[in-house]
CSV table of C-alpha atoms in Angstrom, one decimal:
chain,number,residue,atom,x,y,z
M,1,MET,CA,-35.7,62.0,91.2
M,2,ILE,CA,-36.9,58.0,91.5
M,3,GLN,CA,-36.4,57.8,94.7
M,4,ARG,CA,-37.9,60.7,95.9
M,5,ILE,CA,-40.8,60.4,93.5
M,6,ALA,CA,-41.3,57.3,95.4
M,7,GLN,CA,-41.0,58.4,98.7
M,8,GLU,CA,-42.0,61.9,98.5
M,9,LYS,CA,-45.0,64.0,96.5
M,10,PRO,CA,-43.3,65.4,94.0
M,11,ALA,CA,-44.5,68.9,93.4
M,12,GLU,CA,-46.8,69.3,89.9
M,13,GLU,CA,-44.5,71.1,88.5
M,14,GLU,CA,-41.9,69.0,88.8
M,15,VAL,CA,-43.2,66.3,87.0
M,16,ALA,CA,-45.4,68.7,84.0
M,17,GLU,CA,-41.8,69.5,83.7
M,18,LEU,CA,-40.6,65.6,83.3
M,19,GLU,CA,-43.9,65.3,81.2
M,20,ARG,CA,-42.6,68.3,78.9
M,21,GLN,CA,-39.0,66.5,78.7
M,22,VAL,CA,-40.5,63.1,77.4
M,23,ALA,CA,-42.6,64.4,75.0
M,24,LYS,CA,-39.8,66.6,73.4
M,25,GLU,CA,-37.6,63.1,73.5
M,26,VAL,CA,-40.8,61.4,71.9
M,27,ASP,CA,-41.0,64.9,69.1
M,28,GLN,CA,-37.2,64.5,68.2
M,29,ALA,CA,-37.5,61.0,67.4
M,30,ILE,CA,-40.6,61.0,65.2
M,31,ALA,CA,-39.1,64.2,63.8
M,32,PHE,CA,-36.0,62.1,63.2
M,33,ALA,CA,-37.9,59.1,61.5
M,34,ASP,CA,-40.2,61.0,59.5
M,35,ALA,CA,-37.1,62.7,57.7
M,36,GLY,CA,-35.6,59.7,57.2
M,37,THR,CA,-35.2,57.6,54.1
M,38,LEU,CA,-36.9,53.8,53.9
M,39,GLU,CA,-34.1,51.1,53.5
M,40,PRO,CA,-33.7,49.2,50.8
M,41,VAL,CA,-36.0,46.3,50.0
M,42,GLU,CA,-32.7,44.3,49.5
M,43,ASP,CA,-31.6,44.9,53.4
M,44,LEU,CA,-34.9,42.6,54.4
M,45,THR,CA,-32.4,39.4,55.1
M,46,ARG,CA,-29.7,42.2,56.8
M,47,PHE,CA,-29.1,41.9,60.3
M,48,VAL,CA,-31.0,38.6,60.8
M,49,TYR,CA,-27.9,37.2,62.4
M,50,SER,CA,-24.5,39.5,62.8
M,51,ASP,CA,-22.5,40.3,59.8
M,52,ARG,CA,-18.8,37.7,60.6
M,53,SER,CA,-17.8,38.1,57.0
M,54,HIS,CA,-14.6,39.8,58.3
M,55,VAL,CA,-14.5,36.8,60.9
K,1,MET,CA,-15.7,10.9,79.9
K,2,THR,CA,-19.3,11.0,79.6
K,3,PHE,CA,-21.4,13.3,77.4
K,4,ARG,CA,-22.0,15.3,81.1
K,5,GLU,CA,-18.6,15.7,81.7
K,6,ALA,CA,-17.4,17.0,78.5
K,7,ILE,CA,-20.5,19.8,78.8
K,8,ARG,CA,-19.0,20.6,82.7
K,9,GLU,CA,-15.5,20.7,81.4
K,10,ALA,CA,-16.1,23.5,78.5
K,11,MET,CA,-18.0,25.2,80.8
K,12,ARG,CA,-15.0,25.2,83.2
K,13,LYS,CA,-13.0,26.2,80.5
K,14,ALA,CA,-15.2,29.1,79.3
K,15,LEU,CA,-15.7,30.3,82.6
K,16,ALA,CA,-12.0,30.6,83.6
K,17,ALA,CA,-10.8,32.3,80.2
K,18,ASP,CA,-13.9,34.9,80.3
K,19,ASP,CA,-15.2,36.5,83.6
K,20,ARG,CA,-17.9,37.5,81.6
K,21,VAL,CA,-19.4,34.0,81.2
K,22,PHE,CA,-21.5,32.8,84.1
K,23,LEU,CA,-23.8,30.0,84.1
K,24,MET,CA,-27.5,30.4,85.0
K,25,GLY,CA,-30.9,28.5,86.2
K,26,GLU,CA,-32.4,26.3,87.9
K,27,ASP,CA,-30.5,24.4,90.3
K,28,VAL,CA,-27.4,24.7,88.5
K,29,GLY,CA,-25.6,25.8,92.0
K,30,ARG,CA,-26.5,23.6,95.0
K,31,TYR,CA,-27.8,20.9,93.5
K,32,GLY,CA,-25.5,21.0,90.6
K,33,GLY,CA,-27.7,20.6,88.1
K,34,CYS,CA,-30.9,18.6,87.2
K,35,PHE,CA,-28.8,15.8,85.4
K,36,ALA,CA,-25.8,16.7,87.1
K,37,VAL,CA,-24.0,18.8,84.3
K,38,SER,CA,-23.0,22.0,86.4
K,39,LYS,CA,-22.0,19.6,89.7
K,40,GLY,CA,-19.2,20.9,91.5
K,41,LEU,CA,-19.1,24.5,89.5
K,42,LEU,CA,-20.2,26.6,92.6
K,43,ALA,CA,-17.5,25.9,94.7
K,44,GLU,CA,-15.0,26.2,92.2
K,45,PHE,CA,-16.2,29.6,90.4
K,46,GLY,CA,-18.2,30.8,93.2
K,47,PRO,CA,-22.4,32.3,93.2
K,48,GLU,CA,-21.6,35.2,90.8
K,49,ARG,CA,-21.0,33.3,88.5
K,50,ILE,CA,-23.0,30.2,89.3
K,51,ARG,CA,-26.4,31.6,89.7
K,52,ASP,CA,-29.6,29.8,91.4
K,53,THR,CA,-32.6,31.3,89.7
K,54,PRO,CA,-36.2,31.2,90.5
K,55,LEU,CA,-38.1,28.8,89.1
K,56,SER,CA,-39.8,30.7,86.5
K,57,GLU,CA,-38.3,30.2,82.9
K,58,SER,CA,-39.7,33.3,81.5
K,59,ALA,CA,-38.1,35.9,84.3
K,60,PHE,CA,-34.5,34.2,84.0
K,61,VAL,CA,-33.8,33.9,80.0
K,62,GLY,CA,-35.2,37.0,79.8
K,63,ALA,CA,-32.7,38.0,82.6
K,64,GLY,CA,-30.2,36.5,80.5
K,65,ILE,CA,-31.2,38.5,77.2
K,66,GLY,CA,-30.9,41.6,79.2
K,67,ALA,CA,-27.2,40.2,80.5
K,68,SER,CA,-26.1,39.9,77.1
K,69,LEU,CA,-27.3,43.1,75.4
K,70,GLY,CA,-25.4,44.8,78.7
K,71,GLY,CA,-22.2,42.7,77.4
K,72,MET,CA,-22.4,39.3,79.5
K,73,ARG,CA,-22.3,35.9,78.1
K,74,PRO,CA,-24.5,33.9,79.9
K,75,ILE,CA,-24.7,30.7,79.6
K,76,VAL,CA,-28.5,30.2,80.4
K,77,GLU,CA,-30.0,26.4,81.1
K,78,ILE,CA,-33.7,25.4,81.3
K,79,MET,CA,-34.2,22.0,82.6
K,80,THR,CA,-35.8,20.4,80.0
K,81,SER,CA,-36.9,21.5,76.4
K,82,ASN,CA,-40.6,20.8,77.3
K,83,PHE,CA,-40.3,24.2,79.7
K,84,SER,CA,-38.8,26.2,77.5
K,85,LEU,CA,-42.1,26.9,75.9
K,86,LEU,CA,-42.9,28.8,78.7
K,87,ALA,CA,-39.5,31.6,77.7
K,88,LEU,CA,-40.6,30.9,74.2
K,89,ASP,CA,-42.1,34.6,74.3
K,90,GLN,CA,-38.3,36.0,75.4
K,91,ILE,CA,-36.5,33.4,72.9
K,92,MET,CA,-38.6,34.2,69.8
K,93,ASN,CA,-39.5,37.9,70.3
K,94,ASN,CA,-36.8,39.0,72.3
K,95,ALA,CA,-33.6,37.3,71.3
K,96,ALA,CA,-34.4,36.0,67.7
K,97,THR,CA,-35.2,39.1,66.8
K,98,LEU,CA,-33.8,42.0,68.7
K,99,LEU,CA,-30.5,42.2,66.2
K,100,HIS,CA,-33.0,42.6,62.9
K,101,MET,CA,-35.6,45.4,65.0
K,102,SER,CA,-32.7,47.3,65.6
K,103,GLY,CA,-31.0,47.4,62.4
K,104,GLY,CA,-28.0,45.6,63.8
K,105,GLN,CA,-27.2,47.8,66.2
K,106,PHE,CA,-28.0,45.1,69.8
K,107,ASN,CA,-26.3,41.9,69.5
K,108,VAL,CA,-27.8,38.9,71.9
K,109,PRO,CA,-24.7,36.6,72.5
K,110,VAL,CA,-26.9,34.3,74.8
K,111,VAL,CA,-26.6,30.5,74.6
K,112,ILE,CA,-29.7,28.6,76.2
K,113,ARG,CA,-28.8,24.6,76.8
K,114,MET,CA,-31.8,22.3,77.0
K,115,ALA,CA,-32.3,19.0,78.0
K,116,THR,CA,-34.6,17.4,75.2
K,117,GLY,CA,-35.8,14.4,74.2
K,118,GLY,CA,-38.3,10.7,75.8
K,119,GLY,CA,-36.5,7.5,76.4
K,120,ARG,CA,-36.5,7.8,80.3
K,121,GLN,CA,-40.2,7.7,81.3
K,122,LEU,CA,-40.6,10.7,82.0
K,123,ALA,CA,-44.1,10.7,80.4
K,124,ALA,CA,-45.4,13.5,78.1
K,125,GLN,CA,-45.0,17.0,79.8
K,126,HIS,CA,-41.3,15.6,80.4
K,127,SER,CA,-40.2,14.2,77.1
K,128,HIS,CA,-40.4,16.5,74.3
K,129,SER,CA,-38.2,17.3,71.2
K,130,LEU,CA,-38.5,20.8,70.1
K,131,GLU,CA,-35.5,21.4,68.7
K,132,GLY,CA,-36.8,21.4,65.1
K,133,TRP,CA,-39.7,23.5,66.4
K,134,TYR,CA,-37.0,26.2,67.5
K,135,ALA,CA,-35.1,25.7,64.2
K,136,HIS,CA,-38.2,27.0,62.6
K,137,ILE,CA,-36.7,30.7,63.8
K,138,PRO,CA,-34.8,33.1,62.0
K,139,GLY,CA,-31.6,34.9,64.0
K,140,ILE,CA,-30.9,31.6,66.1
K,141,LYS,CA,-29.0,28.9,65.7
K,142,VAL,CA,-29.6,25.4,66.6
K,143,LEU,CA,-27.6,22.6,68.1
K,144,THR,CA,-27.5,19.2,68.7
K,145,PRO,CA,-24.8,17.6,69.3
K,146,ALA,CA,-24.5,14.0,69.7
K,147,THR,CA,-21.1,12.8,70.4
K,148,ILE,CA,-18.5,13.8,72.9
K,149,GLU,CA,-16.6,15.9,71.2
K,150,ASP,CA,-19.6,18.1,69.9
K,151,GLY,CA,-20.7,18.6,73.3
K,152,HIS,CA,-18.0,19.9,74.5
K,153,GLY,CA,-16.8,21.8,71.4
K,154,MET,CA,-20.3,23.1,70.2
K,155,LEU,CA,-20.7,25.6,74.0
K,156,LEU,CA,-17.3,26.5,73.6
K,157,THR,CA,-18.1,28.0,69.8
K,158,ALA,CA,-21.1,29.3,70.9
K,159,LEU,CA,-19.6,31.0,73.5
K,160,GLN,CA,-18.1,32.9,70.9
K,161,ASP,CA,-21.0,33.5,68.6
K,162,PRO,CA,-22.5,37.1,69.0
K,163,ASP,CA,-26.0,36.0,68.1
K,164,PRO,CA,-28.0,33.8,70.0
K,165,VAL,CA,-27.7,30.1,70.3
K,166,LEU,CA,-29.7,27.3,71.1
K,167,ILE,CA,-28.2,24.0,72.4
K,168,PHE,CA,-30.2,20.9,72.9
K,169,GLU,CA,-29.1,18.4,74.7
K,170,ASN,CA,-30.0,14.4,74.6
K,171,ALA,CA,-31.0,13.2,77.9
K,172,LEU,CA,-30.2,9.9,77.0
K,173,LEU,CA,-26.8,10.5,76.1
K,174,TYR,CA,-25.4,12.2,79.3
K,175,ASN,CA,-24.2,9.0,80.6
K,176,MET,CA,-22.7,8.3,77.2
K,177,GLU,CA,-18.9,7.3,77.2
K,178,GLY,CA,-15.9,8.5,75.1
K,179,GLU,CA,-12.6,10.1,74.6
K,180,LEU,CA,-12.3,13.9,74.8
K,181,PRO,CA,-8.4,14.6,73.4
K,182,ALA,CA,-7.0,17.1,75.9
K,183,ASN,CA,-6.2,19.7,73.2
K,184,ALA,CA,-9.9,19.5,72.4
K,185,GLY,CA,-11.3,22.9,71.8
K,186,PRO,CA,-14.3,24.4,69.9
K,187,VAL,CA,-16.1,23.0,66.7
K,188,GLU,CA,-17.5,24.3,64.1
K,189,ILE,CA,-21.3,24.4,64.6
K,190,ASP,CA,-22.7,25.1,60.7
K,191,ARG,CA,-21.6,21.8,59.5
K,192,ALA,CA,-22.9,18.1,59.5
K,193,ARG,CA,-20.8,15.4,59.6
K,194,ILE,CA,-21.1,11.8,57.9
K,195,ARG,CA,-20.1,9.5,60.7
K,196,ARG,CA,-20.4,6.3,58.6
K,197,PRO,CA,-19.8,6.6,54.8
K,198,GLY,CA,-21.9,3.9,52.3
K,199,ARG,CA,-23.0,3.4,49.3
K,200,ASP,CA,-26.5,2.0,49.5
K,201,ILE,CA,-28.8,5.0,51.6
K,202,THR,CA,-28.1,7.5,53.4
K,203,LEU,CA,-29.5,7.9,56.7
K,204,ILE,CA,-30.0,11.2,58.5
K,205,THR,CA,-30.5,12.1,61.5
K,206,TYR,CA,-28.7,13.8,65.0
K,207,ALA,CA,-28.9,12.9,68.7
K,208,ALA,CA,-29.7,10.3,69.9
K,209,GLY,CA,-30.6,9.4,66.4
K,210,LEU,CA,-27.1,8.9,65.4
K,211,TRP,CA,-26.2,6.1,67.5
K,212,THR,CA,-30.0,4.4,66.7
K,213,SER,CA,-29.0,4.9,63.1
K,214,LEU,CA,-25.7,3.5,63.3
K,215,ALA,CA,-26.5,0.2,65.4
K,216,ALA,CA,-29.1,0.3,62.4
K,217,ALA,CA,-26.0,0.7,60.0
K,218,LYS,CA,-24.5,-2.3,61.7
K,219,LYS,CA,-26.6,-4.6,61.3
K,220,LEU,CA,-27.5,-3.7,57.6
K,221,ALA,CA,-24.4,-4.2,56.3
K,222,GLU,CA,-24.6,-7.7,57.6
K,223,LYS,CA,-27.1,-8.0,55.6
K,224,GLY,CA,-24.9,-6.4,52.2
K,225,ILE,CA,-26.8,-2.8,53.0
K,226,GLU,CA,-23.8,-0.1,53.6
K,227,ALA,CA,-25.6,3.0,55.1
K,228,GLU,CA,-24.3,6.5,54.6
K,229,VAL,CA,-25.0,8.0,58.4
K,230,ILE,CA,-24.7,11.8,58.6
K,231,ASP,CA,-24.9,13.3,61.8
K,232,LEU,CA,-26.9,16.6,61.1
K,233,ARG,CA,-25.3,18.8,64.3
K,234,THR,CA,-27.1,21.6,64.0
K,235,LEU,CA,-30.9,22.0,62.8
K,236,ARG,CA,-30.1,25.4,61.7
K,237,PRO,CA,-28.2,26.2,59.9
K,238,LEU,CA,-29.1,23.0,57.9
K,239,ASP,CA,-25.9,21.9,56.2
K,240,ASP,CA,-27.8,21.2,52.7
K,241,ARG,CA,-24.4,20.8,51.0
K,242,THR,CA,-23.4,17.4,52.8
K,243,LEU,CA,-27.3,16.5,52.4
K,244,VAL,CA,-27.3,16.6,48.7
K,245,GLU,CA,-23.9,15.3,48.1
K,246,SER,CA,-24.7,12.6,50.0
K,247,VAL,CA,-27.6,11.9,48.8
K,248,SER,CA,-26.2,12.2,44.8
K,249,ARG,CA,-23.7,9.5,45.9
K,250,THR,CA,-26.5,7.0,48.0
K,251,HIS,CA,-29.7,8.2,45.5
K,252,ARG,CA,-32.0,6.8,48.7
K,253,VAL,CA,-32.4,8.8,52.2
K,254,LEU,CA,-33.9,8.3,55.4
K,255,ILE,CA,-34.9,10.8,58.1
K,256,VAL,CA,-34.4,9.0,61.2
K,257,ASP,CA,-36.1,12.1,63.8
K,258,GLU,CA,-37.5,11.5,67.4
K,259,SER,CA,-39.9,14.1,66.8
K,260,TRP,CA,-42.9,14.1,65.5
K,261,ARG,CA,-43.2,13.9,61.5
K,262,SER,CA,-46.0,16.3,61.1
K,263,GLY,CA,-44.3,20.1,60.4
K,264,GLY,CA,-41.7,18.6,62.0
K,265,ILE,CA,-37.4,19.3,60.7
K,266,SER,CA,-37.5,16.0,59.3
K,267,ALA,CA,-40.3,17.9,56.9
K,268,GLU,CA,-38.0,20.5,56.3
K,269,ILE,CA,-34.9,18.5,55.3
K,270,SER,CA,-37.3,16.5,53.0
K,271,ALA,CA,-38.4,19.9,50.6
K,272,ARG,CA,-35.0,20.8,50.9
K,273,LEU,CA,-34.2,17.6,49.2
K,274,MET,CA,-36.9,17.3,46.9
K,275,GLU,CA,-35.7,21.6,45.6
K,276,GLN,CA,-31.9,20.6,45.4
K,277,ALA,CA,-31.7,17.0,45.0
K,278,PHE,CA,-34.8,15.6,43.2
K,279,TYR,CA,-33.9,13.6,39.7
K,280,GLU,CA,-30.6,12.1,41.9
K,281,LEU,CA,-33.5,10.4,44.1
K,282,ASP,CA,-34.4,7.3,43.2
K,283,ALA,CA,-37.4,6.7,45.9
K,284,PRO,CA,-39.0,9.5,47.8
K,285,VAL,CA,-37.2,10.5,50.6
K,286,ALA,CA,-38.4,8.4,53.3
K,287,ARG,CA,-39.0,9.6,57.3
K,288,LEU,CA,-39.1,7.1,60.5
K,289,CYS,CA,-40.5,9.8,63.4
K,290,GLY,CA,-41.4,9.6,66.5
K,291,ALA,CA,-45.2,8.4,66.9
K,292,GLU,CA,-47.9,10.8,66.5
K,293,VAL,CA,-49.2,11.3,70.4
K,294,PRO,CA,-47.7,12.2,73.3
K,295,MET,CA,-44.8,10.9,74.9
K,296,PRO,CA,-46.6,7.5,76.7
K,297,TYR,CA,-45.2,6.8,80.4
K,298,ALA,CA,-45.6,3.0,80.1
K,299,ALA,CA,-42.2,1.6,78.8
K,300,HIS,CA,-43.5,-0.9,76.1
K,301,LEU,CA,-45.6,2.4,75.0
K,302,GLU,CA,-42.4,4.4,75.3
K,303,ARG,CA,-40.3,2.3,73.1
K,304,ALA,CA,-43.1,2.1,70.7
K,305,ALA,CA,-43.2,5.7,70.0
K,306,LEU,CA,-39.8,6.5,69.6
K,307,PRO,CA,-37.5,5.3,66.3
K,308,GLN,CA,-35.4,2.0,67.5
K,309,VAL,CA,-32.6,-0.2,65.7
K,310,GLU,CA,-34.7,-2.5,64.4
K,311,THR,CA,-37.3,0.3,63.2
K,312,VAL,CA,-35.2,1.6,61.5
K,313,ILE,CA,-33.6,-1.3,59.6
K,314,ALA,CA,-37.1,-2.2,58.7
K,315,ALA,CA,-37.4,1.2,56.8
K,316,VAL,CA,-34.6,0.8,55.2
K,317,GLU,CA,-35.4,-2.7,54.3
K,318,ARG,CA,-38.5,-1.3,51.9
K,319,MET,CA,-36.6,1.1,50.9
K,320,MET,CA,-34.0,-1.5,49.0
K,321,PRO,CA,-36.5,-3.9,47.1
K,322,ALA,CA,-33.4,-5.9,46.0
K,323,HIS,CA,-32.6,-7.2,49.3
K,324,GLY,CA,-36.1,-7.4,51.0
């Protein structure tokens, strides 16, 4: 698809369909984020480094 | 074996043991490395494992970070710490932060090696000591090997780390010779080491400063001053416990650091000792650092800009009034 886009002028409908798919994915990501909960403040320093307590 | 050869041997072992490991950087392949650290590795491991990069630090450090995100174990060589500034965005905004930004999902197991330091008449734009700057950044580890064993073993340990590790190799040490045991392997990268025990004062230092401090300690002993010399080995994390324990015995501290004093790692160490060992101190923590100038080219000026054996001795004697 990407090669075809580079080599040929895609049909308007193909581009529109791509944009619809992307918009849908973005909407789903936003909905997921909005439905989520904020992480606790106690997690502030988590994931600065990997947890190797099991090593 | 030289310090340079010890690092090369570590890379050779890592390349042989793990297909994910590869070396990339300017002139690391056909030229054998600006400081000859990777000499011979291209012939032994081929161009897929020893990759010459374009002259673009931001691009190839970014590529190395990307490779590590994809499961590889790259050793990215930046020719000197001065040029690393061109990749600072990649190191700080990507390598150091992706784990936290992704909530633990994306590890960046990249090892970035670079030569650092002055003393070779390479002047202002090729002589920086920026390891203290990098030690400011959460999310990375900053190593400063000063011995043959650490030059070899720290790289092996770093390649096992799931997080970004920066290794600063002081260029004055590359020709340093010493013994590397046949069974030498990975070494810890989160502890300082007492290289010379003492009772009267603690000298805290790293990299080339270790050898300056040890030479000064030897001469001070002739004057009846027994200096304890601590090799920091790693600037992030700092081994507070070893430092505080030493200061609790000697009660006086001189930090010997080639980099500039303003906002430098010596300031951080001083603050920590004040916070954790204030009542153990018989005198303010003293710092002997590089002069606050761009590194001069002229040899006599460069020498004056860096800590030397005689200036360490003089600084210690100023702190020991009974001996002055």
